[in-house]
PDB file of C-alpha atoms in Angstrom:
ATOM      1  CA  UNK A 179      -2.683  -6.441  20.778  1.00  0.00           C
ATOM      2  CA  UNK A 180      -3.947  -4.018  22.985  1.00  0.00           C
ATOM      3  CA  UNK A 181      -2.197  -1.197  21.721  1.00  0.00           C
ATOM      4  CA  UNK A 182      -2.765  -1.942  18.126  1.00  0.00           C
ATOM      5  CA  UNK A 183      -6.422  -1.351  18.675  1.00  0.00           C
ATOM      6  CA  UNK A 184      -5.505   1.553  20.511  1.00  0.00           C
ATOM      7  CA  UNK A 185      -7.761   4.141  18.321  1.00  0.00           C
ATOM      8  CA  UNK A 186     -10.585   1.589  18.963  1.00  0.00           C
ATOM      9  CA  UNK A 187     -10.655   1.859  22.942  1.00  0.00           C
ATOM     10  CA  UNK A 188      -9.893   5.761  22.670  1.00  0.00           C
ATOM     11  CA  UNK A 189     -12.764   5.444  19.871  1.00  0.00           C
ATOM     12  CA  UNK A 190     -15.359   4.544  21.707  1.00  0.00           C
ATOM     13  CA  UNK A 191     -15.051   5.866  25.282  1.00  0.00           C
ATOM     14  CA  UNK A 192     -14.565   9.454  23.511  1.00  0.00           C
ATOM     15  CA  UNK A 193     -17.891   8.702  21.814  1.00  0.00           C
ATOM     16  CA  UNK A 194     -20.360   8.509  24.534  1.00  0.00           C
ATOM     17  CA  UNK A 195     -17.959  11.676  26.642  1.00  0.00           C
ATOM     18  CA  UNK A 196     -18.010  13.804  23.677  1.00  0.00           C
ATOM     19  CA  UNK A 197     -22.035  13.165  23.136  1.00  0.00           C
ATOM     20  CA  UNK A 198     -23.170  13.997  26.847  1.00  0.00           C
ATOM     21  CA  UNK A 199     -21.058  16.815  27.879  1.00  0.00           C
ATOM     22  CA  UNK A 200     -21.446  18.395  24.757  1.00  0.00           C
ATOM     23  CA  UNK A 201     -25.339  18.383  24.701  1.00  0.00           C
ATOM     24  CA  UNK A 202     -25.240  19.302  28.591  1.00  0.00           C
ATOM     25  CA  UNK A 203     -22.748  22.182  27.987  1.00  0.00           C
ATOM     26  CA  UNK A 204     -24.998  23.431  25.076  1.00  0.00           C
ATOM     27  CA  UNK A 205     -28.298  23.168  26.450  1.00  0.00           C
ATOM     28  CA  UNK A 206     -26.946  24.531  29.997  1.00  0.00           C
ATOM     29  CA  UNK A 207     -24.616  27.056  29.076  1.00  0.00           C
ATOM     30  CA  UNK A 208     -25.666  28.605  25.573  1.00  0.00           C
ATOM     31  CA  UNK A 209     -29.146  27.590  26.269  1.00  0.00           C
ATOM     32  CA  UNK A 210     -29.657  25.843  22.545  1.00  0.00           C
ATOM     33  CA  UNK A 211     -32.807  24.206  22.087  1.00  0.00           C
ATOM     34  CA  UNK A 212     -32.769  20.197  21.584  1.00  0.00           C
ATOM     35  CA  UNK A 213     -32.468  20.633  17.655  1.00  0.00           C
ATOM     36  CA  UNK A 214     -29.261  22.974  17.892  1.00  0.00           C
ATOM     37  CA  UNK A 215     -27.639  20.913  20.861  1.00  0.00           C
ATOM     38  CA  UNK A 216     -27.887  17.773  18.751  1.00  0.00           C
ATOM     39  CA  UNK A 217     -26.186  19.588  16.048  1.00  0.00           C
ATOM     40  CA  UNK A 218     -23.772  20.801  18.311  1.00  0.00           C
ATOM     41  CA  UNK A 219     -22.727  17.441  19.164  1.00  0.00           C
ATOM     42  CA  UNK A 220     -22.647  16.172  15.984  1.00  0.00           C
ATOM     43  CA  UNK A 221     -20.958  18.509  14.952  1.00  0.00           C
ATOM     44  CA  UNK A 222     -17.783  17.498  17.433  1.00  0.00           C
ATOM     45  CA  UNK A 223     -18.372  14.021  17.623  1.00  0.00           C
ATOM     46  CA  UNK A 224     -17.047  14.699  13.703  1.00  0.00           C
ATOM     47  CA  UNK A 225     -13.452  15.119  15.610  1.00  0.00           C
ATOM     48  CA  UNK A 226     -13.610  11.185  16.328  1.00  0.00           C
ATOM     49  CA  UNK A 227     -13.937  10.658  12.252  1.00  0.00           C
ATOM     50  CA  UNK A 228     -10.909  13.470  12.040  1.00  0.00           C
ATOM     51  CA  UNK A 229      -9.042  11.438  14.220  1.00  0.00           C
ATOM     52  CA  UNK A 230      -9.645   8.022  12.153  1.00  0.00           C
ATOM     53  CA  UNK A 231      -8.602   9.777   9.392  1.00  0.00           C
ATOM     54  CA  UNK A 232      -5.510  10.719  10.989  1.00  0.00           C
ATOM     55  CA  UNK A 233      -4.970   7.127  12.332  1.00  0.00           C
ATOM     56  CA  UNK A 234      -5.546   5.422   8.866  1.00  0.00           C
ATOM     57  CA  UNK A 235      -3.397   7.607   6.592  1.00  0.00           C
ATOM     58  CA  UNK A 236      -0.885   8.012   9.007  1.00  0.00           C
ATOM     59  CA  UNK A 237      -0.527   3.899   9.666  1.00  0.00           C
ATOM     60  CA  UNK A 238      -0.571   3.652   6.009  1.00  0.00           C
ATOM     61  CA  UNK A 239       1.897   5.666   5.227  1.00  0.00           C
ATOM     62  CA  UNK A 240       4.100   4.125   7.952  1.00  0.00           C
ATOM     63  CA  UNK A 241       3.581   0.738   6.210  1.00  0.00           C
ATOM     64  CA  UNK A 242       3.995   2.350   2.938  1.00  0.00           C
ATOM     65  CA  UNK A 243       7.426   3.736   3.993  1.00  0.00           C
ATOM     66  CA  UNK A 244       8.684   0.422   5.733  1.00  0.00           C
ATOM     67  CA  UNK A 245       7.740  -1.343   2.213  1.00  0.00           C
ATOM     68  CA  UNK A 246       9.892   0.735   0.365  1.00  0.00           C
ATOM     69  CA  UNK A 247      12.487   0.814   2.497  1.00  0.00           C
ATOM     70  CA  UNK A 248      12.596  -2.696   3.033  1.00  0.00           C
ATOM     71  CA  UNK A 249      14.555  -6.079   1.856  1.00  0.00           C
ATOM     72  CA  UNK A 250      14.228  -9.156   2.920  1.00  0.00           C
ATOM     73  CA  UNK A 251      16.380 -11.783   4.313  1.00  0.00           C
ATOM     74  CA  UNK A 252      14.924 -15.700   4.569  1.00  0.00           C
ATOM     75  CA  UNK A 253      17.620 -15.794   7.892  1.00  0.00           C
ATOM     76  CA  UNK A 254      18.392 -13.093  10.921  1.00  0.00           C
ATOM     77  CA  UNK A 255      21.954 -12.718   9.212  1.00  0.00           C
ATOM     78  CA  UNK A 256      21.833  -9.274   7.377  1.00  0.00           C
ATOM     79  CA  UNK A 257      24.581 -11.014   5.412  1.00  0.00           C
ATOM     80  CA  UNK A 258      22.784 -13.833   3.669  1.00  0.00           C
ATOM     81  CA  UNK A 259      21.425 -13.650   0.023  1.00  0.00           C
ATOM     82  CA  UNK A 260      18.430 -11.602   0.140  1.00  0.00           C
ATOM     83  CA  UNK A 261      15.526 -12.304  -1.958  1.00  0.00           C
ATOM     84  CA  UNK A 262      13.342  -9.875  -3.984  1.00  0.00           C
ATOM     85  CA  UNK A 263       9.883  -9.682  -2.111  1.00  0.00           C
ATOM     86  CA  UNK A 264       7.870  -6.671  -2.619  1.00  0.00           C
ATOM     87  CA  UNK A 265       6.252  -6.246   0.817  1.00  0.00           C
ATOM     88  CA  UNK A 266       6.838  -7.207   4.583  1.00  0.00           C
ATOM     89  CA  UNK A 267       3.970  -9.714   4.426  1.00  0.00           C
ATOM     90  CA  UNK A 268       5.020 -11.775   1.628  1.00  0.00           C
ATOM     91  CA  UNK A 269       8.541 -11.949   3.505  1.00  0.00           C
ATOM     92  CA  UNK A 270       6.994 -13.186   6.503  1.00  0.00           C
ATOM     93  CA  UNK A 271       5.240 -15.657   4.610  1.00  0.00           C
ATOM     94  CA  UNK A 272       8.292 -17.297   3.618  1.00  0.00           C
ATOM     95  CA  UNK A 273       9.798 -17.453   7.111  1.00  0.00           C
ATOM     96  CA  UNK A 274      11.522 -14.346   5.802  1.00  0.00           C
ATOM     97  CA  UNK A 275      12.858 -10.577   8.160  1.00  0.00           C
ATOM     98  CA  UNK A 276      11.877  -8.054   7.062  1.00  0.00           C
ATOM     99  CA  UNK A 277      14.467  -4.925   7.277  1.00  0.00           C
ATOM    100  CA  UNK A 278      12.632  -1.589   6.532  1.00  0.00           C
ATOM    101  CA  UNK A 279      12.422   2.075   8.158  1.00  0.00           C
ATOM    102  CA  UNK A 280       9.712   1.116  10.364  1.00  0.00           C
ATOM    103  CA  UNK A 281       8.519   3.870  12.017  1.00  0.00           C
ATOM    104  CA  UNK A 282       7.043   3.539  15.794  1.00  0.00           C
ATOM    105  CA  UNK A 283       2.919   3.397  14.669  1.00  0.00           C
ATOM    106  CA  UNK A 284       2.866   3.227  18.476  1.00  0.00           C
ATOM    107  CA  UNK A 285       4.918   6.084  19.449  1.00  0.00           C
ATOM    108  CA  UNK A 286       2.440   7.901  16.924  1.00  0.00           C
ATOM    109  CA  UNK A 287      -0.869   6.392  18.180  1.00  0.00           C
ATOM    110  CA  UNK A 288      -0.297   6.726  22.087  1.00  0.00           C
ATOM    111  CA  UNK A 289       1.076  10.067  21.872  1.00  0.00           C
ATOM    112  CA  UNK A 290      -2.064  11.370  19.714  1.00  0.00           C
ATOM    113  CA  UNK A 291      -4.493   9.273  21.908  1.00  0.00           C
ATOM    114  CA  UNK A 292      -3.227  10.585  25.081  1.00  0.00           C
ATOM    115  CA  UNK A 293      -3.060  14.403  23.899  1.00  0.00           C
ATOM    116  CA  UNK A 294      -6.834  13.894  22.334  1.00  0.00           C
ATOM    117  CA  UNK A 295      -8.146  12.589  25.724  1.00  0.00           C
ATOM    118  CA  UNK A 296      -6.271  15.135  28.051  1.00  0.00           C
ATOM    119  CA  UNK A 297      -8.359  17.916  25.466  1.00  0.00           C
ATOM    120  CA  UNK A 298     -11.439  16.434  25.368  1.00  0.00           C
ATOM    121  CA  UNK A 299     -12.053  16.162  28.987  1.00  0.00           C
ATOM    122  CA  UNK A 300     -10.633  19.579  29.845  1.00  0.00           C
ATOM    123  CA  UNK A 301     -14.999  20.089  29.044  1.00  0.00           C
ATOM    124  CA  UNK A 302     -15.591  19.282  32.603  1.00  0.00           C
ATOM    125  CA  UNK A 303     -13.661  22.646  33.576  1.00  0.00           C
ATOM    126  CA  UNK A 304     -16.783  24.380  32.472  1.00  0.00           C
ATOM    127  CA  UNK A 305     -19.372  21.829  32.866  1.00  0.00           C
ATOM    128  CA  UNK A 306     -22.019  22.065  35.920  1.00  0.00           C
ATOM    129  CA  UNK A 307     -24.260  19.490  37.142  1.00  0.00           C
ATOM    130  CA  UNK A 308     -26.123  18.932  39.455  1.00  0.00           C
ATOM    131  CA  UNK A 309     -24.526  16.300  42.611  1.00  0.00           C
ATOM    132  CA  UNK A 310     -26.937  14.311  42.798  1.00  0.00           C
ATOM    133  CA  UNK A 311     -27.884  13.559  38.739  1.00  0.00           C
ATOM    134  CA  UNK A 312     -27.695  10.708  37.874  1.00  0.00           C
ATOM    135  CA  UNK A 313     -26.073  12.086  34.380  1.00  0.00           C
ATOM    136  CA  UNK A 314     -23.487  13.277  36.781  1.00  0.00           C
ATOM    137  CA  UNK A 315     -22.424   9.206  37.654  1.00  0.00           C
ATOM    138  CA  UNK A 316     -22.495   8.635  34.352  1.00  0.00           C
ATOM    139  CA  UNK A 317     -20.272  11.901  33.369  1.00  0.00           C
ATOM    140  CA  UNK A 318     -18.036  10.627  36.283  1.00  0.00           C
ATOM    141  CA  UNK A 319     -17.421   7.350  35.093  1.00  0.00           C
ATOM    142  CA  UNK A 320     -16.428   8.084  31.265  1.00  0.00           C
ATOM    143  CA  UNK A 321     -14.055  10.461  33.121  1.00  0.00           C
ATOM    144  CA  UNK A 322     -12.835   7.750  35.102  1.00  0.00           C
ATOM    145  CA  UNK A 323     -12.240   5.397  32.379  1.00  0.00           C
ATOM    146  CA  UNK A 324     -10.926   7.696  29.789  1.00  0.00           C
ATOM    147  CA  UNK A 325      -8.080   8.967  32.623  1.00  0.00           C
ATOM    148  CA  UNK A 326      -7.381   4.975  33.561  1.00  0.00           C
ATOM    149  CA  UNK A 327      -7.094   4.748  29.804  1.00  0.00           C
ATOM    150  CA  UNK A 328      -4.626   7.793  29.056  1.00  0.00           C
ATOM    151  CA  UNK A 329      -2.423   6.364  31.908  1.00  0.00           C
ATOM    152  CA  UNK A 330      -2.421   2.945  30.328  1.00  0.00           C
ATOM    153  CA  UNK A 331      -1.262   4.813  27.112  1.00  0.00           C
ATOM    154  CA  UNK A 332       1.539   6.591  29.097  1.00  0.00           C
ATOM    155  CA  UNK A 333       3.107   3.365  30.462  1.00  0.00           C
ATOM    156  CA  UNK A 334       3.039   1.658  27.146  1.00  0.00           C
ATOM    157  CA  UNK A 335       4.359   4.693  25.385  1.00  0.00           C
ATOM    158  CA  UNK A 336       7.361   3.756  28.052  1.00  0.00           C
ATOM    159  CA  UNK A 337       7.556   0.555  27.762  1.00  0.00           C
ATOM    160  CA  UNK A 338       7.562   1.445  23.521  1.00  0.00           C
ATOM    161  CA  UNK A 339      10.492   3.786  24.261  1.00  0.00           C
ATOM    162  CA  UNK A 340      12.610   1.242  26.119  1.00  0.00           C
ATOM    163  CA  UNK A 341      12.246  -1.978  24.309  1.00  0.00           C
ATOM    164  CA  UNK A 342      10.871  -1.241  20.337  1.00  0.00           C
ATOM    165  CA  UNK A 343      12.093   0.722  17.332  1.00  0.00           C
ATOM    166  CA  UNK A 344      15.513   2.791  16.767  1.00  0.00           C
ATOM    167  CA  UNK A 345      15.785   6.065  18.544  1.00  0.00           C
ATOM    168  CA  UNK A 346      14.888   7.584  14.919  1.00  0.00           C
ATOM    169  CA  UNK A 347      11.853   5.883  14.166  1.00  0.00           C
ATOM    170  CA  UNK A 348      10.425   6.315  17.779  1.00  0.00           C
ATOM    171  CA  UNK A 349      11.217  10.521  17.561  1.00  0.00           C
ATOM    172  CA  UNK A 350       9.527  10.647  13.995  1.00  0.00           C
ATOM    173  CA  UNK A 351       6.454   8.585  15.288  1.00  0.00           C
ATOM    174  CA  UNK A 352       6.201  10.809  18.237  1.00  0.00           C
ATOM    175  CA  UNK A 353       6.984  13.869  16.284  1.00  0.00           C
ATOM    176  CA  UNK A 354       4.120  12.879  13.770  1.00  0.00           C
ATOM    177  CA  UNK A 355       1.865  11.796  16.625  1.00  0.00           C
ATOM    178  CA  UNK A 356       1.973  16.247  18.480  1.00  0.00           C
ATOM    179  CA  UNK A 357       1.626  17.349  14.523  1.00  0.00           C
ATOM    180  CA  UNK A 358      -1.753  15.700  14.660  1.00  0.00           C
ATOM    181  CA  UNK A 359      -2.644  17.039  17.668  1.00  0.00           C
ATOM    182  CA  UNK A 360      -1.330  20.781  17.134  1.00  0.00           C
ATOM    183  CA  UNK A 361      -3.072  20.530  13.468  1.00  0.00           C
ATOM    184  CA  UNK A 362      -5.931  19.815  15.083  1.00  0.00           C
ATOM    185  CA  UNK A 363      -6.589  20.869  18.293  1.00  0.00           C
ATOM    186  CA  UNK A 364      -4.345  23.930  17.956  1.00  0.00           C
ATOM    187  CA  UNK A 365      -5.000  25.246  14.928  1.00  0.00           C
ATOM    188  CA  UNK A 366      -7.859  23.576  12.287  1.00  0.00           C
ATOM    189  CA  UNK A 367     -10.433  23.460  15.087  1.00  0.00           C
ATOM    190  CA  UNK A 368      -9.821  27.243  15.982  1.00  0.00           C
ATOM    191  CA  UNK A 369     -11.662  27.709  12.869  1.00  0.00           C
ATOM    192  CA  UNK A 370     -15.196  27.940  12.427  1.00  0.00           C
ATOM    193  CA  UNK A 371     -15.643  25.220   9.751  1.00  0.00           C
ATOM    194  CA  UNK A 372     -14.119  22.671  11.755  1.00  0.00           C
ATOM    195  CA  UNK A 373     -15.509  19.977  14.669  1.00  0.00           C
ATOM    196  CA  UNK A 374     -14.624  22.990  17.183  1.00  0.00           C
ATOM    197  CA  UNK A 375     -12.877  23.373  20.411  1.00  0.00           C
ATOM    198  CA  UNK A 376     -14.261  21.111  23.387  1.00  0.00           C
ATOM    199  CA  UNK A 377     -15.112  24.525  25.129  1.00  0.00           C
ATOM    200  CA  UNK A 378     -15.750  26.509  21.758  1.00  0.00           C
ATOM    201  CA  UNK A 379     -16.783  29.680  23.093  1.00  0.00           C
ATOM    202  CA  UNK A 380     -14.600  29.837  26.643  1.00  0.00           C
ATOM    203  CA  UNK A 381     -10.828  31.182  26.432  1.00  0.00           C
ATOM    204  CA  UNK A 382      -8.841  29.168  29.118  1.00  0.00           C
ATOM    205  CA  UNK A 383      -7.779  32.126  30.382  1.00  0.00           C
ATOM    206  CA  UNK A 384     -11.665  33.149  31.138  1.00  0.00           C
ATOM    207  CA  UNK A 385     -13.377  30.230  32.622  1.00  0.00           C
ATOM    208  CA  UNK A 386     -16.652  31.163  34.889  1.00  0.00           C
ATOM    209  CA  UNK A 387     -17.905  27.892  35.502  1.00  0.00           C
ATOM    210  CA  UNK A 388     -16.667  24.634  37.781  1.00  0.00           C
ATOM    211  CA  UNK A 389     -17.623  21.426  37.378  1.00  0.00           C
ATOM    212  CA  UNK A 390     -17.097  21.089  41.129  1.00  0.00           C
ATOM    213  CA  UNK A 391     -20.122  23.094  41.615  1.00  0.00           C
TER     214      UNK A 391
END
């Protein structure tokens, strides 16, 4: 259950991350007034809608697929009379399995969660505050919780690999899962009408600032 919520925990820690360090980095760095820097950070806190956009279609194609795919059997022999149910949950309504292309919707999520979390706080690279600000604790423990979090998708992305799914439908949801992330992070928000970059005007090869500092 606590993977199937997934988006919701990555959600909602990204929410508060994105919101601070973006207004901080604006107002620090570019020095935007309070009107721009709000608009700033709306303006990425749009990649959390991207990314439930992603999440939804992408599930519901997944389900979409295993429907069509699918036949039922009212017994686990693959061999016994199968009867004509048009989706997976009337089958399991009637004490029926359900044999479809299912493809790994966690393999998908985790990957894309993980990848969208190791981006967003790559901020702190270029981020300074002040040691003793008390927006600093707060900075610190979203980082905190979002790494805990990424590592909790890592292990169950394992524990996905060894016990659930065919090796097929675990490659495809992975597959889909870095085609969300490169459409995204690697090439749509590279463009200017987009949610932007978490550092939008800093190459990675030309960082000046530390958030150690």
């Amino acid at each position: 259950y606590f993977v199937k919520v997934a988006w919701a925990w990555t959600f909602w820690l990204l929410l508060p991350f994105i919101a601070v360090t973006t207004y901080q980095f604006a107002e620090s760095k570019f020095l935007y007034g309070p009107t721009k820097s709000i608009l700033t950070v709306l303006r990425r806190l749009s990649a959390l809608l991207v990314g439930t956009a992603v999440w939804y279609v992408c599930t519901g194609l997944f389900m979409y697929i295993e429907n069509l795919t699918g036949v039922c059997s009212t017994s686990g022999k693959l061999s016994e009379p199968r009867r004509p149910y048009a989706t997976k949950q009337e089958c399991h309504q009637n004490n029926g399995i359900w044999n479809g292309f299912d493809i790994s919707g966690h393999c998908f999520l985790l990957s894309y969660c993980a990848l969208m979390i190791v981006e967003e706080v790559a901020v702190l690279e270029g981020l300074s505050i002040d040691q003793n600000s008390k927006l600093r604790v707060v900075i610190n423990g979203l980082f905190v919780s979002l790494c805990f979090l990424a590592m909790i998708w890592v292990f169950m992305f394992l524990c996905t690999a060894v016990y659930f799914h065919d090796f097929s439908q675990k490659v495809l949801g992975v597959l889909i899962g870095l085609s969300a992330w490169y459409g995204t992070y690697r090439f749509w928000y590279l463009k200017p009408f987009s949610p932007g970059l978490p550092l939008p005007s800093i190459p990675l090869s030309s960082k000046k600032y530390s958030y150690s500092r």
